[in-house]
XYZ file of C-alpha atoms in Angstrom:
604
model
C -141.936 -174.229 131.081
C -142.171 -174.922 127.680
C -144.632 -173.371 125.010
C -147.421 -175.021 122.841
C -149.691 -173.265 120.223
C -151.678 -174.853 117.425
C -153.987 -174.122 114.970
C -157.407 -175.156 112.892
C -157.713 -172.659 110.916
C -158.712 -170.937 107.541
C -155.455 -169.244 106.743
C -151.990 -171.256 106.319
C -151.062 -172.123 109.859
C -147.188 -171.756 109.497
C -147.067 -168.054 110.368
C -149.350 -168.194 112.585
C -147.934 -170.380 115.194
C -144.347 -168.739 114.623
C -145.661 -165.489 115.568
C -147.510 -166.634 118.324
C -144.531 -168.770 119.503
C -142.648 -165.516 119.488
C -144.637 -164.777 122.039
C -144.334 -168.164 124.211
C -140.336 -167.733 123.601
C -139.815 -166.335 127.385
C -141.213 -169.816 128.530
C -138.133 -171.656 126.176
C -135.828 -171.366 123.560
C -133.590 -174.186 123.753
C -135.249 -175.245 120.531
C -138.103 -175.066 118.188
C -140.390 -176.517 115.820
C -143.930 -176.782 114.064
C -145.843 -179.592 112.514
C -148.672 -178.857 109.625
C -151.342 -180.971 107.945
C -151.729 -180.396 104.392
C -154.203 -182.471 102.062
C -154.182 -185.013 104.355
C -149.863 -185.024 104.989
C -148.371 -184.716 107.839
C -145.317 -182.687 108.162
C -142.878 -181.027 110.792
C -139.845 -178.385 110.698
C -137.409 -178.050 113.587
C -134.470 -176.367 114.343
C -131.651 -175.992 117.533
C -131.782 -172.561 119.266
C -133.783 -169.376 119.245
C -137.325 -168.919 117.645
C -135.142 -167.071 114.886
C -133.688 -170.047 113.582
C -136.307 -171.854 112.774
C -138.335 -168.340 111.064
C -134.544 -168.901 108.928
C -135.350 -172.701 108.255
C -139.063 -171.742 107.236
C -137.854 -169.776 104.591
C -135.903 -172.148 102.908
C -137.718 -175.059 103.416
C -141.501 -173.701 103.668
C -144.116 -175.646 105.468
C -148.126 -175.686 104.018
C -151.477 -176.701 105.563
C -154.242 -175.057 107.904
C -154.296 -176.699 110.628
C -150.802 -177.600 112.837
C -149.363 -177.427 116.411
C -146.051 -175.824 117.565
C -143.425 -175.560 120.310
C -140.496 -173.751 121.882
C -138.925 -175.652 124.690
C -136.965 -176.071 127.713
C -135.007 -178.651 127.836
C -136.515 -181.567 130.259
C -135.183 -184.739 129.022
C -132.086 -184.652 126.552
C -130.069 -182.086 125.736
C -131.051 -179.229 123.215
C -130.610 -180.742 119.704
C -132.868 -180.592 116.489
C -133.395 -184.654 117.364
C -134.689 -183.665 120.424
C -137.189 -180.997 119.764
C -140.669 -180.991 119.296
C -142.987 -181.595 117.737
C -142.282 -185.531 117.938
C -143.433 -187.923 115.053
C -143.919 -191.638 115.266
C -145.154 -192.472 111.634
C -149.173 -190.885 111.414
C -149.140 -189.059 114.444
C -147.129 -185.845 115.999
C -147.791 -184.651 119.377
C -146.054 -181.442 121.226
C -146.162 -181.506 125.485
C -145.340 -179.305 128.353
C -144.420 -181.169 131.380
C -142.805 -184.017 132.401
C -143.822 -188.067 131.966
C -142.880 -189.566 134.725
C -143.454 -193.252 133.351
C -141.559 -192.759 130.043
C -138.913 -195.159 131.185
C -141.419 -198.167 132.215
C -143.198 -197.235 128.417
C -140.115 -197.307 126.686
C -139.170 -200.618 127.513
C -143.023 -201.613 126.833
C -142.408 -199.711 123.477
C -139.303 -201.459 122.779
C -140.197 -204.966 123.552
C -143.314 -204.141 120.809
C -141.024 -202.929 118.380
C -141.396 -199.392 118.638
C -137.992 -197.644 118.579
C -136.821 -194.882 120.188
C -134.723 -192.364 118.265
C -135.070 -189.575 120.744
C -133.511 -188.973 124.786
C -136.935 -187.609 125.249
C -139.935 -188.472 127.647
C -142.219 -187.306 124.756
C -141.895 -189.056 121.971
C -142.745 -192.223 124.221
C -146.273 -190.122 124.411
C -145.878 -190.564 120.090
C -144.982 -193.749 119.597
C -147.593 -194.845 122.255
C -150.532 -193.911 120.202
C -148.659 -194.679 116.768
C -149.096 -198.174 118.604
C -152.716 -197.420 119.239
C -153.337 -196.553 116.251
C -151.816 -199.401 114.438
C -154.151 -201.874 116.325
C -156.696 -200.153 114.545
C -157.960 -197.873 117.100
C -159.220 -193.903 115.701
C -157.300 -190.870 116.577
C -159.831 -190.175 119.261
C -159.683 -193.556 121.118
C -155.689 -193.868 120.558
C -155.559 -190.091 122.431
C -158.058 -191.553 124.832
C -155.662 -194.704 125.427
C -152.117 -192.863 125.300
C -153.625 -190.462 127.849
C -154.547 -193.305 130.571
C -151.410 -194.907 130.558
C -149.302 -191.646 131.543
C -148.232 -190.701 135.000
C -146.905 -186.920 135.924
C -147.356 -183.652 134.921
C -148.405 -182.716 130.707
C -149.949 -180.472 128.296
C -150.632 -181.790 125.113
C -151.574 -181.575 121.719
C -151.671 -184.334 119.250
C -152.269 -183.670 115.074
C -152.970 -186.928 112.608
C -152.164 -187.699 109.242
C -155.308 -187.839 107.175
C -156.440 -185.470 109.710
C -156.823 -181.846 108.625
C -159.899 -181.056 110.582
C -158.757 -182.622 113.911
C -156.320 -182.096 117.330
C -156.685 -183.352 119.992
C -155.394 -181.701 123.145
C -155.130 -182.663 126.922
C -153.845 -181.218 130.610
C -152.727 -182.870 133.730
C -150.521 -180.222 136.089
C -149.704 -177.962 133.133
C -152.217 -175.203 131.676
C -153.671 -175.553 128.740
C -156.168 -172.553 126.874
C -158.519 -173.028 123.731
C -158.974 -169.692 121.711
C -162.801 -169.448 119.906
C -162.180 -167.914 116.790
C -164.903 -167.471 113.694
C -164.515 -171.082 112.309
C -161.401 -171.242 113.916
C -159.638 -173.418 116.798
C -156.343 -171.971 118.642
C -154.314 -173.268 121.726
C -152.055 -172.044 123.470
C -149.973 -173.248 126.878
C -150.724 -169.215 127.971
C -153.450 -167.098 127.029
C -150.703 -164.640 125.228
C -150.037 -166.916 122.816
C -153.744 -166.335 121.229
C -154.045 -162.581 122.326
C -153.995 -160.846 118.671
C -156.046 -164.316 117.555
C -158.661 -164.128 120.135
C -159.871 -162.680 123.355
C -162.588 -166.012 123.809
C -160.766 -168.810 125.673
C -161.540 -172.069 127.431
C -159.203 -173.201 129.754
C -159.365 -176.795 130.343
C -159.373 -177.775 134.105
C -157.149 -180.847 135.436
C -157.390 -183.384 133.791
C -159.414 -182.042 130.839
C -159.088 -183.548 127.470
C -160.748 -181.666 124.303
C -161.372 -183.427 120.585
C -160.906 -179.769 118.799
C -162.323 -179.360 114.600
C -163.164 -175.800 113.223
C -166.747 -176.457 114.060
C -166.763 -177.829 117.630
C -165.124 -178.300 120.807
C -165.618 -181.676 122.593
C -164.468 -181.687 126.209
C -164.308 -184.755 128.596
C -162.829 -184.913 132.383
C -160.407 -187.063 133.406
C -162.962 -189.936 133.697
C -163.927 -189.431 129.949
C -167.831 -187.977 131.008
C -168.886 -184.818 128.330
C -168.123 -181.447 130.292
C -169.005 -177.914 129.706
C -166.206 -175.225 130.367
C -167.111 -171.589 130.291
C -165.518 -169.540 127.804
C -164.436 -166.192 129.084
C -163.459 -163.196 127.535
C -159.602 -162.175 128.588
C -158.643 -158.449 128.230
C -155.055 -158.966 126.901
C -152.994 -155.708 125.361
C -150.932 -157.155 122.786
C -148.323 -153.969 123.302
C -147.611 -155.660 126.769
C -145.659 -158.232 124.791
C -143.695 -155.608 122.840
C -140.429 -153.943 123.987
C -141.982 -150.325 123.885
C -138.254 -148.819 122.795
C -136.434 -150.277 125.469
C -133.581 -152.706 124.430
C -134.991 -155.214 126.691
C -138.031 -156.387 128.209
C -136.565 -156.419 131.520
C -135.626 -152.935 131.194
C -138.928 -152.125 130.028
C -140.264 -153.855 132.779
C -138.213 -152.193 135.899
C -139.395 -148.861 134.006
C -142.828 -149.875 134.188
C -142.836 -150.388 137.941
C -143.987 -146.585 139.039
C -147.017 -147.297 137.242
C -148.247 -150.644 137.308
C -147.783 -150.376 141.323
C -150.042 -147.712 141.433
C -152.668 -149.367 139.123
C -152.103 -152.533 142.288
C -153.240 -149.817 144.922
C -155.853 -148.346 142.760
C -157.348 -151.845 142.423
C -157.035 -152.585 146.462
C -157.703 -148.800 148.082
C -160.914 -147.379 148.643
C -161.983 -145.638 151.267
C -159.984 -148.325 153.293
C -158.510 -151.537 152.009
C -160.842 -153.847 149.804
C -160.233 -157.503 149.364
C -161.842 -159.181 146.599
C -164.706 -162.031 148.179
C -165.098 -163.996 149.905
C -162.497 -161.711 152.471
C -160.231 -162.591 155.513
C -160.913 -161.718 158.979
C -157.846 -161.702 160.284
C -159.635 -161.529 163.735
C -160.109 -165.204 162.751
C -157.097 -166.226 161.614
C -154.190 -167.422 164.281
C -151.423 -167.998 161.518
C -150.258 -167.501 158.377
C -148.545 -169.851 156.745
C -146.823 -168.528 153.242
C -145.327 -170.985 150.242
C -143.417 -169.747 147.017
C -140.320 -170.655 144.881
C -137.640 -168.434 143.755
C -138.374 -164.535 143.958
C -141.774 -165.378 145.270
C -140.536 -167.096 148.476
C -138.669 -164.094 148.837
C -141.569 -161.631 148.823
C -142.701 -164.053 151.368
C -139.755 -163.652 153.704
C -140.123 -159.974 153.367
C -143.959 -160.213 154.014
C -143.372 -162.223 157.542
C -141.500 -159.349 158.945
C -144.909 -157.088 157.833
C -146.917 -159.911 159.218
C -145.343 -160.038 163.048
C -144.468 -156.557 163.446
C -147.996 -155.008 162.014
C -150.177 -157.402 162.885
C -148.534 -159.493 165.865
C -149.766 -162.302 163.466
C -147.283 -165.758 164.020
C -146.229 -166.199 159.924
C -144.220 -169.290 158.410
C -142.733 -168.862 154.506
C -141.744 -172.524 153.284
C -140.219 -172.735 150.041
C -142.502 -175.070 148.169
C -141.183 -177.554 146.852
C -139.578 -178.463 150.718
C -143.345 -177.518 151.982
C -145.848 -180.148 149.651
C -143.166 -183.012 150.993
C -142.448 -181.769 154.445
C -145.479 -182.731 154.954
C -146.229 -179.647 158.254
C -149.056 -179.575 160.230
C -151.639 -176.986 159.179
C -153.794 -176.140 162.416
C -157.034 -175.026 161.604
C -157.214 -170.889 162.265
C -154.467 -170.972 159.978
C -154.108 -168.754 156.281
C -152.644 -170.424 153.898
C -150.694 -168.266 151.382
C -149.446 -168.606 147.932
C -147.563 -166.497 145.728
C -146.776 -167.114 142.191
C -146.472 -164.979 139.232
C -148.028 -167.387 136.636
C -150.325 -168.874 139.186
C -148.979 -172.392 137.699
C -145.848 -173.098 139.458
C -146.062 -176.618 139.852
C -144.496 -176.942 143.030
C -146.495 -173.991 144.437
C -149.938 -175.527 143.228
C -148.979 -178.682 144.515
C -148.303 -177.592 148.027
C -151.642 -175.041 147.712
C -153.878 -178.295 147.150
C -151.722 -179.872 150.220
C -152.943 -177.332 152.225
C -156.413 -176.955 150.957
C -158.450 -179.055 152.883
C -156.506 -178.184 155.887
C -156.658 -174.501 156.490
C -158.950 -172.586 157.500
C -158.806 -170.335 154.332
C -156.571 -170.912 150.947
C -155.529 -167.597 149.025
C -152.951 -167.324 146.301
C -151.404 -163.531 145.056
C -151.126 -163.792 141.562
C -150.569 -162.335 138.058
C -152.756 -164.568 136.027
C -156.385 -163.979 137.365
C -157.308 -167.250 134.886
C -154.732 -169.165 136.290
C -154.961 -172.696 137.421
C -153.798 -171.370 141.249
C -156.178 -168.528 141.407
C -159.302 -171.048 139.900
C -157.897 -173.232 143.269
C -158.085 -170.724 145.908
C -160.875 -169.497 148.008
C -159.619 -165.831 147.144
C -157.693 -164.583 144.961
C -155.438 -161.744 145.521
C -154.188 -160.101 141.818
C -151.361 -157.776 141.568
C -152.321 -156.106 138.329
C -148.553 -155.862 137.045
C -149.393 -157.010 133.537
C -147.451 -159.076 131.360
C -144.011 -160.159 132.520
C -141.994 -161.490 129.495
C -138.142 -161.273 131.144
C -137.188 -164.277 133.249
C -135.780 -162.242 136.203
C -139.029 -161.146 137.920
C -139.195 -157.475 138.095
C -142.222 -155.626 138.322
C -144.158 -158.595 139.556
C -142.297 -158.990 142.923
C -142.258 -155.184 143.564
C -146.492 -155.533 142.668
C -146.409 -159.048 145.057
C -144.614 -156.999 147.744
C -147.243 -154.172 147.789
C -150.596 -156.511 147.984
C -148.650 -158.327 151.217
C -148.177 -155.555 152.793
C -152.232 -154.329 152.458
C -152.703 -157.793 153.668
C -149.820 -157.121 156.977
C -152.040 -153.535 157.603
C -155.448 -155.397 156.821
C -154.344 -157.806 159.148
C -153.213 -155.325 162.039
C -156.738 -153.373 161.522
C -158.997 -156.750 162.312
C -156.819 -158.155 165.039
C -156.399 -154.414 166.582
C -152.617 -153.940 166.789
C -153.028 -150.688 164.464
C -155.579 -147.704 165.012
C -157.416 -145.670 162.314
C -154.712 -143.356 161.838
C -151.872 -145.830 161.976
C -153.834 -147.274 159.248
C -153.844 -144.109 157.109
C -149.884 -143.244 157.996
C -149.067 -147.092 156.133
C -151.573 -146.421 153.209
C -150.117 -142.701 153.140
C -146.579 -144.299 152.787
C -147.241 -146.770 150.334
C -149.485 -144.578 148.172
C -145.553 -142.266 148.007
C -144.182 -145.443 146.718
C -144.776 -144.874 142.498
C -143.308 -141.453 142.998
C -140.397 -142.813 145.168
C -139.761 -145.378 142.767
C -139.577 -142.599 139.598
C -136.620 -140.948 141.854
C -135.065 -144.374 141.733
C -135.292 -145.076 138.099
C -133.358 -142.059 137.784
C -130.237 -143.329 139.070
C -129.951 -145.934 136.147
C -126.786 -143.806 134.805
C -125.218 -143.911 138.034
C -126.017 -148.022 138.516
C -125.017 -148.865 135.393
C -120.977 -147.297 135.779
C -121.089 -149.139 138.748
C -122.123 -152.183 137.364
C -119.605 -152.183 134.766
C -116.940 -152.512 137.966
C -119.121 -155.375 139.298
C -119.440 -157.291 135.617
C -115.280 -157.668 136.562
C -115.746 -160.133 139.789
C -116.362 -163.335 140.336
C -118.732 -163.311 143.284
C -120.397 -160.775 144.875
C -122.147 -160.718 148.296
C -125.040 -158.507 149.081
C -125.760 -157.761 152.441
C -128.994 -156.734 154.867
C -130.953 -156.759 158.042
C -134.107 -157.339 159.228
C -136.642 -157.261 156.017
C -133.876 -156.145 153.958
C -132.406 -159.424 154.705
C -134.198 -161.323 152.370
C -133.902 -157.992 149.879
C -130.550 -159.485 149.877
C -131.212 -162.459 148.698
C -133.268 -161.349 145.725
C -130.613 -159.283 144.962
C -128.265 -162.137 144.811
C -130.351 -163.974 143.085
C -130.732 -161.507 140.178
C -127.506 -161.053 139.283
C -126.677 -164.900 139.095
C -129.954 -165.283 137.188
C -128.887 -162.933 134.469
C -125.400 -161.959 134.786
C -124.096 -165.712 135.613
C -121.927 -163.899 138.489
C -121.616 -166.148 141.484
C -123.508 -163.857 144.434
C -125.388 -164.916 147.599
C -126.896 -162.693 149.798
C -126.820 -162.591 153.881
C -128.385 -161.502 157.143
C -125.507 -158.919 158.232
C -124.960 -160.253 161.649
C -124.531 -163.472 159.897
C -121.475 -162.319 158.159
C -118.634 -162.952 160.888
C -120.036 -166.633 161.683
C -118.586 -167.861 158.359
C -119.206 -166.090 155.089
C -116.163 -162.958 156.434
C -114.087 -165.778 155.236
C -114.375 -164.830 151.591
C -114.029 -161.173 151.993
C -111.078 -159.803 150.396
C -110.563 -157.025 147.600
C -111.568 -158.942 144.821
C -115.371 -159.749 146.325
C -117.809 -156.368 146.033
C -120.110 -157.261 148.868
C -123.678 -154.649 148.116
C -124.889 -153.679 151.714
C -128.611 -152.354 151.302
C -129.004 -150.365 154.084
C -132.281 -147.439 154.389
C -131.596 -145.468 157.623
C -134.098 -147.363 159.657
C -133.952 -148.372 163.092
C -131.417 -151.698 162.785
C -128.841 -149.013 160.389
C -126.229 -148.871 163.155
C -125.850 -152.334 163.251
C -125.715 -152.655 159.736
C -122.712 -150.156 159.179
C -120.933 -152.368 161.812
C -120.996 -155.240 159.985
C -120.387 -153.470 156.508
C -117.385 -151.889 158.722
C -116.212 -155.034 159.403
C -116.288 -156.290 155.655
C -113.979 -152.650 155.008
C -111.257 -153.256 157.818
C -110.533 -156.965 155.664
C -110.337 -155.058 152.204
C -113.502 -156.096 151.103
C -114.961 -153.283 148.764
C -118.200 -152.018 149.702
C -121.223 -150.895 147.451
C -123.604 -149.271 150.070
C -126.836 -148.519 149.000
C -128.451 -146.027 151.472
C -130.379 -143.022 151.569
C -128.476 -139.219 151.577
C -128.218 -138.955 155.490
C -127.127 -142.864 155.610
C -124.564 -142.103 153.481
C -123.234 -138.880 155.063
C -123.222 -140.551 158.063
C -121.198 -144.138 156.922
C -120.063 -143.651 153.568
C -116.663 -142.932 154.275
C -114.047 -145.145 152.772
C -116.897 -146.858 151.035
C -115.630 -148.550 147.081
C -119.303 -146.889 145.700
C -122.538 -145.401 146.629
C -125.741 -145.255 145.524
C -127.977 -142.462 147.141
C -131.619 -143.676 147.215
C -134.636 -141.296 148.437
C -135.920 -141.334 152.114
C -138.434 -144.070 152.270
C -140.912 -145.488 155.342
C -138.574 -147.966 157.011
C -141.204 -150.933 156.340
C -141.467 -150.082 152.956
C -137.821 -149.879 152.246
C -137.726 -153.448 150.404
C -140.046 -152.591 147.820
C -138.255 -149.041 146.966
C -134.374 -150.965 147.197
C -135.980 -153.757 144.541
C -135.432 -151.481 141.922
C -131.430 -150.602 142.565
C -131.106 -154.391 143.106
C -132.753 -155.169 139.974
C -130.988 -152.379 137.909
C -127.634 -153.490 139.202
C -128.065 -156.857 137.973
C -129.162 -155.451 134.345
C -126.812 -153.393 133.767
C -123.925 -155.896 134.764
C -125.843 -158.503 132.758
C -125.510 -156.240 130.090
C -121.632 -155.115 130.387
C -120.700 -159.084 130.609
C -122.961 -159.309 127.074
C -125.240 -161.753 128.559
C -128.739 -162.650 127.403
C -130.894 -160.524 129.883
C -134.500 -161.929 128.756
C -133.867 -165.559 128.326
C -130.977 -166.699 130.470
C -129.242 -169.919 129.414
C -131.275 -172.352 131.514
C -133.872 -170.930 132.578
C -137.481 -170.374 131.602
C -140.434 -168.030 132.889
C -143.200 -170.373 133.963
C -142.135 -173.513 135.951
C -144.557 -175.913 135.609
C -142.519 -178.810 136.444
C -141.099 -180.040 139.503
């Protein structure tokens, strides 16, 4: 969740690793700081806040030397504070880490007893003043890494720099990725490959458990069990203008506006003359189950995704959140898919329940954004979605992109187990191919969305409303608008309404009732009635003809196009997403980097 870069290079090191922490900021920004070598002296600058303040501290108090590490975090262990931040010293040696150690405490005490001091709340700087120890008894930088890196127990990426050291780092991963850049007589890292995009398009990434002794001239990699490895460098296509803002005020407005076209460049990838998986395949024919695991806006693509699953393909389908799923511990019979979604492809509690269910199914696939990610390296396919880089927190154009690969999987799946003919087939693949277009009619009603989100920025909680695959629509929705606006909403199967949640309805609540004229609409304007005869004030979000035919005495609409009825969640994404911008950005909020909250979470 947090970001690490560093540096052995020919030019001074400071800029470097500020601009390429600019571009690790979405991961954290409680805090900030960089660490240099410079004849042979180790120093460090920190400072409390955004990225920006420490550029501010750089200028006053400037940092030299060629090679160095940095950070941006997310707060783990202590609050945010310039104390707190990385990179950690303990005399001759500063480290940065991703991650969480789950032994710090035990060390600590070790530490203490030894006379090693804490001045930190920090797990960290235990990993710092554990090889300051190491080194003190006279081991090298190498075997005090070596040493420091058997002792610890949970999740980390790592990078260590030494005193005396201006040729040398020394870097490590256990549960958290970690990516060497090749430059020419030149070393970068970086805890994502955009860190090193506009340094490099060579990288390494370092496989669990890796650790890597890193000069300008060569890159030593061991395994876990300290045996000489060879990892393949690959060449990553990364457009540095992903990263940018492109004119929009916001990356998450960028990012909705992008969703037209990066969905089509998902079909493109997946249509053919008729759907094509990447190798090895599924035959669904094969497969008696699915059984789909996710956090956050993932698990709710999921949820969506069952409802294509059983009513396409007559194919049984679980969705588990996962971080209830790797301890629940469920029984995985064997004709069973097991399927992961992640945007990263390193959610920790999404790669831990993927390698619970490994050995168990019959087949392990993960849908994913990172191609080179640790989840995608783990799976027997690998499903991309092709949305590019996704620098807001709220997920945008990654969920719509995750949405339209499950459903080709939902019609794959009907195809091979024979619940769908060759022209029902072509009518889903017809509707979905619509979609882009659809969603450019929807981007369109941003004016409209954004005066009514100035009336929602005024409440306290909101409810949002739907049935059947809009259901967990509804949830998304709720979750967007807490993520970003910090608006209390939750979001509820309609005919769940009277058995408890009615109870909060009154004129002050907006409750948004998403609500495409499919074939459970009726029901849905009874419940959305009932919410109307209590005073609650109703935003109903509907096509033309579902509003004609229910929008009376409604507080707003919004008049989406016609859409397929299965397809409806992906096309009502976009009003749910825009509503929760554009109230995010009436209450003055901080759309891209919510307080709390980071991108990529790679710790439990």
């Amino acid at each position: 969740m947090c970001g690490i870069v560093g540096v052995l290079g020919d030019h001074e090191a400071a800029p470097l690793l500020v601009e390429a922490l600019k571009r690790l900021e979405y991961r954290g920004y409680d805090s900030a700081g960089i660490a240099t070598v410079q004849g042979g002296r180790l120093d460090r600058r920190r400072a409390v806040g955004k990225l920006v303040n420490l550029s501010d501290r750089l200028v006053h108090e400037p940092l030299a030397g060629k090679s160095g590490i940095g950070h941006t975090r997310w707060a783990t262990h202590g609050a945010p504070s310039e104390v707190n931040a990385h990179p950690h010293r303990a005399g001759p040696v500063a480290v940065v880490h991703n991650g969480i150690i789950e032994n710090f405490k035990t060390l600590r005490e070790e530490l203490h007893a030894a006379g090693y001091a804490s001045e930190t709340e920090t797990d960290t700087e235990t990993i710092a003043l554990l090889a300051r120890r190491h080194l003190d008894a006279g081991h090298s930088p190498r075997e005090a890494a070596q040493a420091t890196l058997a002792r610890l127990e949970g999740a980390f990426a790592l990078a260590f720099l030494f005193e005396g050291e201006d040729d040398l780092m020394i870097v490590a991963r256990k549960g958290s990725p970690l990516a060497i850049g090749h430059g020419q007589g030149e070393v970068y890292v970086g805890s994502d490959a955009i860190a090193l995009a506009p340094l490099t398009d060579r990288i390494t990434y370092l496989e669990e458990g890796d650790w890597a002794i890193l000069t300008r001239a060569s890159i030593d990699i061991c395994d876990g069990e300290g045996r000489p490895v060879h990892r393949e460098a690959r060449t990553v296509h990364l457009d540095a203008g992903q990263i940018e803002k492109g004119g929009h005020r916001h990356f998450m407005a960028k990012e909705i506006a992008e969703q037209p076209t990066v969905l089509a460049d998902t079909l493109a990838h997946y249509l053919g003359d008729e759907i094509v998986l990447p190798e090895p395949g599924i035959d669904f024919a094969e497969v008696d189950r699915v059984a789909m695991s996710a956090c956050g806006t993932a698990s709710y693509a999921c949820a969506i995704a069952r409802y294509w699953f059983e009513r396409i393909a007559q194919l049984p389908a679980e969705v588990d959140v996962a971080s209830e799923f790797r301890y629940r511990e469920p029984p995985i019979p064997p004709r069973t898919l097991a399927l992961f979604v992640s945007q990263s492809g390193e959610t920790a509690d999404t790669l831990a329940a993927l390698r619970y269910a490994a050995p168990k199914a019959a087949q392990v696939a993960s849908v994913v954004n990172v191609p080179e990610s640790t989840m995608a390296r783990e799976s027997a396919l690998v499903l991309p979605t092709h949305a590019g880089a996704e620098i807001g927190v709220a997920s945008t154009k990654a969920f719509t992109c995750q949405l339209a690969v499950l459903f080709l999987l939902a019609v794959r799946a009907g195809r091979d187990r024979g619940t769908l003919d060759a022209s029902a087939v072509a009518a889903h693949l017809a509707a979905l191919q619509a979609l882009p277009g659809l969603m450019s009619h929807a981007l369109a009603l941003g004016p409209e969305i954004a005066r009514v989100a100035r009336r929602i920025a005024e409440a306290d909680d909101v409810l949002f409303l739907g049935r059947g695959p809009m259901y967990p629509l509804a949830l998304e929705g709720a979750l967007k608008l807490k993520e970003i606006s910090y608006i209390h909403a939750e979001g509820y199967a309609s005919g769940e309404l009277k058995h408890g949640p009615i109870a909060l309805i009154d004129d002050t609540v907006p409750v948004v009732v998403l609500a495409p004229r499919d074939g459970l609409f009726d029901k849905t304007v009874s419940n959305m009635q009932e919410v109307m005869a209590r005073g609650g004030r109703v935003l109903l979000v509907s096509d033309a003809a579902g509003i004609a035919e229910a929008g009376a005495g409604v507080w707003e609409s919004v008049a989406m196009p016609s859409v397929d009825d299965l397809l409806a969640p992906i096309l009502y994404a976009l009003p749910a997403q825009m509503l929760a911008y554009h109230t995010a950005v009436a209450k003055g909020t901080d759309v891209d980097q919510p307080r709390n909250l980071a991108k990529s979470v790679t710790v439990e």
